[in-house]
Amino acid sequence: MTAEWLTCSDFVTATFSHDFVADGYDHDSVERIHRGDIDEWIHALAQSGLFTNLAVTSASESWRDDPHTLLDALLADADEVTVKRYEVAWDAMDRSTFRAVDEYA
């Protein structure tokens, strides 16, 4: 028997993924995650009681460095159509961000 270590991302998926996708596509949520407004997710992680302070801090730093990792964890159990819808929205936000940066450069 091979033991598998569960990561913080695995627990986030198990804890929050179902609720995240159950209500259908949520543009506001993906937009907030995309711009790095992830405090609600960090708070939920901390309040869940499943994680040490170190794990919450580690997840927080990881998500702040790359918010897409949070979205990946939230969509890990979603069907491929739902994942594609969120990815298309994320890519559109990336393009919009790049255009805005180019306009100010």
PDB file of C-alpha atoms in Angstrom:
ATOM      1  CA  MET A   1       0.000   0.000   0.000  1.00  0.00           C
ATOM      2  CA  THR A   2       1.369   3.384  -0.983  1.00  0.00           C
ATOM      3  CA  ALA A   3       0.590   6.352   1.216  1.00  0.00           C
ATOM      4  CA  GLU A   4      -0.189   9.644  -0.460  1.00  0.00           C
ATOM      5  CA  TRP A   5       0.449  12.948   1.228  1.00  0.00           C
ATOM      6  CA  LEU A   6      -2.416  15.359   0.894  1.00  0.00           C
ATOM      7  CA  THR A   7      -1.492  18.919   0.133  1.00  0.00           C
ATOM      8  CA  CYS A   8      -3.192  22.085   1.270  1.00  0.00           C
ATOM      9  CA  SER A   9      -4.585  22.311  -2.256  1.00  0.00           C
ATOM     10  CA  ASP A  10      -6.164  18.860  -1.842  1.00  0.00           C
ATOM     11  CA  PHE A  11      -7.898  19.981   1.345  1.00  0.00           C
ATOM     12  CA  VAL A  12      -9.065  23.215  -0.276  1.00  0.00           C
ATOM     13  CA  THR A  13     -10.531  21.145  -3.092  1.00  0.00           C
ATOM     14  CA  ALA A  14     -12.245  18.791  -0.667  1.00  0.00           C
ATOM     15  CA  THR A  15     -13.534  21.609   1.519  1.00  0.00           C
ATOM     16  CA  PHE A  16     -14.567  24.334  -0.913  1.00  0.00           C
ATOM     17  CA  SER A  17     -14.708  22.963  -4.461  1.00  0.00           C
ATOM     18  CA  HIS A  18     -18.203  21.510  -4.315  1.00  0.00           C
ATOM     19  CA  ASP A  19     -19.755  24.709  -2.966  1.00  0.00           C
ATOM     20  CA  PHE A  20     -17.764  26.864  -5.402  1.00  0.00           C
ATOM     21  CA  VAL A  21     -19.100  25.092  -8.494  1.00  0.00           C
ATOM     22  CA  ALA A  22     -22.540  24.098  -7.129  1.00  0.00           C
ATOM     23  CA  ASP A  23     -24.071  27.505  -7.760  1.00  0.00           C
ATOM     24  CA  GLY A  24     -22.793  27.622 -11.326  1.00  0.00           C
ATOM     25  CA  TYR A  25     -20.417  30.051 -12.941  1.00  0.00           C
ATOM     26  CA  ASP A  26     -19.652  33.080 -10.768  1.00  0.00           C
ATOM     27  CA  HIS A  27     -17.914  35.814 -12.734  1.00  0.00           C
ATOM     28  CA  ASP A  28     -17.494  38.061  -9.697  1.00  0.00           C
ATOM     29  CA  SER A  29     -15.621  35.349  -7.798  1.00  0.00           C
ATOM     30  CA  VAL A  30     -13.222  34.558 -10.618  1.00  0.00           C
ATOM     31  CA  GLU A  31     -12.654  38.268 -11.166  1.00  0.00           C
ATOM     32  CA  ARG A  32     -11.788  38.778  -7.475  1.00  0.00           C
ATOM     33  CA  ILE A  33      -9.442  35.786  -7.483  1.00  0.00           C
ATOM     34  CA  HIS A  34      -7.814  37.003 -10.699  1.00  0.00           C
ATOM     35  CA  ARG A  35      -6.977  40.385  -9.231  1.00  0.00           C
ATOM     36  CA  GLY A  36      -5.657  38.749  -6.049  1.00  0.00           C
ATOM     37  CA  ASP A  37      -8.553  39.661  -3.778  1.00  0.00           C
ATOM     38  CA  ILE A  38      -8.410  36.363  -1.904  1.00  0.00           C
ATOM     39  CA  ASP A  39      -8.891  37.408   1.719  1.00  0.00           C
ATOM     40  CA  GLU A  40     -12.279  35.655   1.948  1.00  0.00           C
ATOM     41  CA  TRP A  41     -10.666  32.362   0.925  1.00  0.00           C
ATOM     42  CA  ILE A  42      -7.805  32.777   3.382  1.00  0.00           C
ATOM     43  CA  HIS A  43     -10.293  33.589   6.141  1.00  0.00           C
ATOM     44  CA  ALA A  44     -12.421  30.534   5.259  1.00  0.00           C
ATOM     45  CA  LEU A  45      -9.317  28.348   5.259  1.00  0.00           C
ATOM     46  CA  ALA A  46      -8.250  29.654   8.669  1.00  0.00           C
ATOM     47  CA  GLN A  47     -11.755  29.316  10.133  1.00  0.00           C
ATOM     48  CA  SER A  48     -12.224  25.759   8.858  1.00  0.00           C
ATOM     49  CA  GLY A  49     -10.082  24.384  11.681  1.00  0.00           C
ATOM     50  CA  LEU A  50      -8.450  21.924   9.288  1.00  0.00           C
ATOM     51  CA  PHE A  51      -5.170  23.770   8.884  1.00  0.00           C
ATOM     52  CA  THR A  52      -2.347  24.974  11.060  1.00  0.00           C
ATOM     53  CA  ASN A  53      -1.419  28.633  11.028  1.00  0.00           C
ATOM     54  CA  LEU A  54       1.672  27.668   9.036  1.00  0.00           C
ATOM     55  CA  ALA A  55      -0.440  25.918   6.386  1.00  0.00           C
ATOM     56  CA  VAL A  56      -2.780  28.907   6.114  1.00  0.00           C
ATOM     57  CA  THR A  57       0.197  31.248   5.774  1.00  0.00           C
ATOM     58  CA  SER A  58       1.772  29.008   3.162  1.00  0.00           C
ATOM     59  CA  ALA A  59      -1.449  28.819   1.134  1.00  0.00           C
ATOM     60  CA  SER A  60      -1.912  32.564   1.446  1.00  0.00           C
ATOM     61  CA  GLU A  61       1.581  33.267   0.127  1.00  0.00           C
ATOM     62  CA  SER A  62       1.165  30.771  -2.691  1.00  0.00           C
ATOM     63  CA  TRP A  63      -2.195  32.243  -3.745  1.00  0.00           C
ATOM     64  CA  ARG A  64      -0.890  35.792  -3.568  1.00  0.00           C
ATOM     65  CA  ASP A  65       2.074  34.809  -5.760  1.00  0.00           C
ATOM     66  CA  ASP A  66      -0.170  32.979  -8.232  1.00  0.00           C
ATOM     67  CA  PRO A  67      -3.934  33.393  -7.710  1.00  0.00           C
ATOM     68  CA  HIS A  68      -4.587  30.856 -10.453  1.00  0.00           C
ATOM     69  CA  THR A  69      -3.482  28.094  -8.051  1.00  0.00           C
ATOM     70  CA  LEU A  70      -6.502  28.916  -5.881  1.00  0.00           C
ATOM     71  CA  LEU A  71      -8.802  28.730  -8.881  1.00  0.00           C
ATOM     72  CA  ASP A  72      -7.230  25.396  -9.861  1.00  0.00           C
ATOM     73  CA  ALA A  73      -7.912  23.991  -6.394  1.00  0.00           C
ATOM     74  CA  LEU A  74     -11.496  25.222  -6.444  1.00  0.00           C
ATOM     75  CA  LEU A  75     -12.113  23.671  -9.864  1.00  0.00           C
ATOM     76  CA  ALA A  76     -10.298  20.380  -9.302  1.00  0.00           C
ATOM     77  CA  ASP A  77     -13.542  18.401  -9.010  1.00  0.00           C
ATOM     78  CA  ALA A  78     -15.539  20.419 -11.542  1.00  0.00           C
ATOM     79  CA  ASP A  79     -16.666  19.023 -14.868  1.00  0.00           C
ATOM     80  CA  GLU A  80     -14.617  19.994 -17.906  1.00  0.00           C
ATOM     81  CA  VAL A  81     -17.239  22.406 -19.261  1.00  0.00           C
ATOM     82  CA  THR A  82     -17.199  24.376 -16.012  1.00  0.00           C
ATOM     83  CA  VAL A  83     -13.394  24.386 -15.940  1.00  0.00           C
ATOM     84  CA  LYS A  84     -13.292  25.592 -19.550  1.00  0.00           C
ATOM     85  CA  ARG A  85     -15.735  28.406 -18.799  1.00  0.00           C
ATOM     86  CA  TYR A  86     -13.597  29.657 -15.923  1.00  0.00           C
ATOM     87  CA  GLU A  87     -10.397  29.310 -17.970  1.00  0.00           C
ATOM     88  CA  VAL A  88     -11.879  31.321 -20.850  1.00  0.00           C
ATOM     89  CA  ALA A  89     -12.887  34.051 -18.405  1.00  0.00           C
ATOM     90  CA  TRP A  90      -9.430  33.985 -16.768  1.00  0.00           C
ATOM     91  CA  ASP A  91      -7.701  34.269 -20.144  1.00  0.00           C
ATOM     92  CA  ALA A  92      -9.950  37.205 -21.105  1.00  0.00           C
ATOM     93  CA  MET A  93      -9.032  38.927 -17.840  1.00  0.00           C
ATOM     94  CA  ASP A  94      -5.342  38.310 -18.559  1.00  0.00           C
ATOM     95  CA  ARG A  95      -5.705  39.897 -21.996  1.00  0.00           C
ATOM     96  CA  SER A  96      -7.585  42.842 -20.510  1.00  0.00           C
ATOM     97  CA  THR A  97      -4.882  43.335 -17.871  1.00  0.00           C
ATOM     98  CA  PHE A  98      -2.118  43.228 -20.470  1.00  0.00           C
ATOM     99  CA  ARG A  99      -3.943  45.761 -22.635  1.00  0.00           C
ATOM    100  CA  ALA A 100      -4.352  48.101 -19.657  1.00  0.00           C
ATOM    101  CA  VAL A 101      -0.643  47.831 -18.849  1.00  0.00           C
ATOM    102  CA  ASP A 102       0.287  48.531 -22.480  1.00  0.00           C
ATOM    103  CA  GLU A 103      -1.928  51.631 -22.523  1.00  0.00           C
ATOM    104  CA  TYR A 104      -0.121  53.075 -19.507  1.00  0.00           C
ATOM    105  CA  ALA A 105       3.364  52.182 -20.715  1.00  0.00           C
TER     106      ALA A 105
END
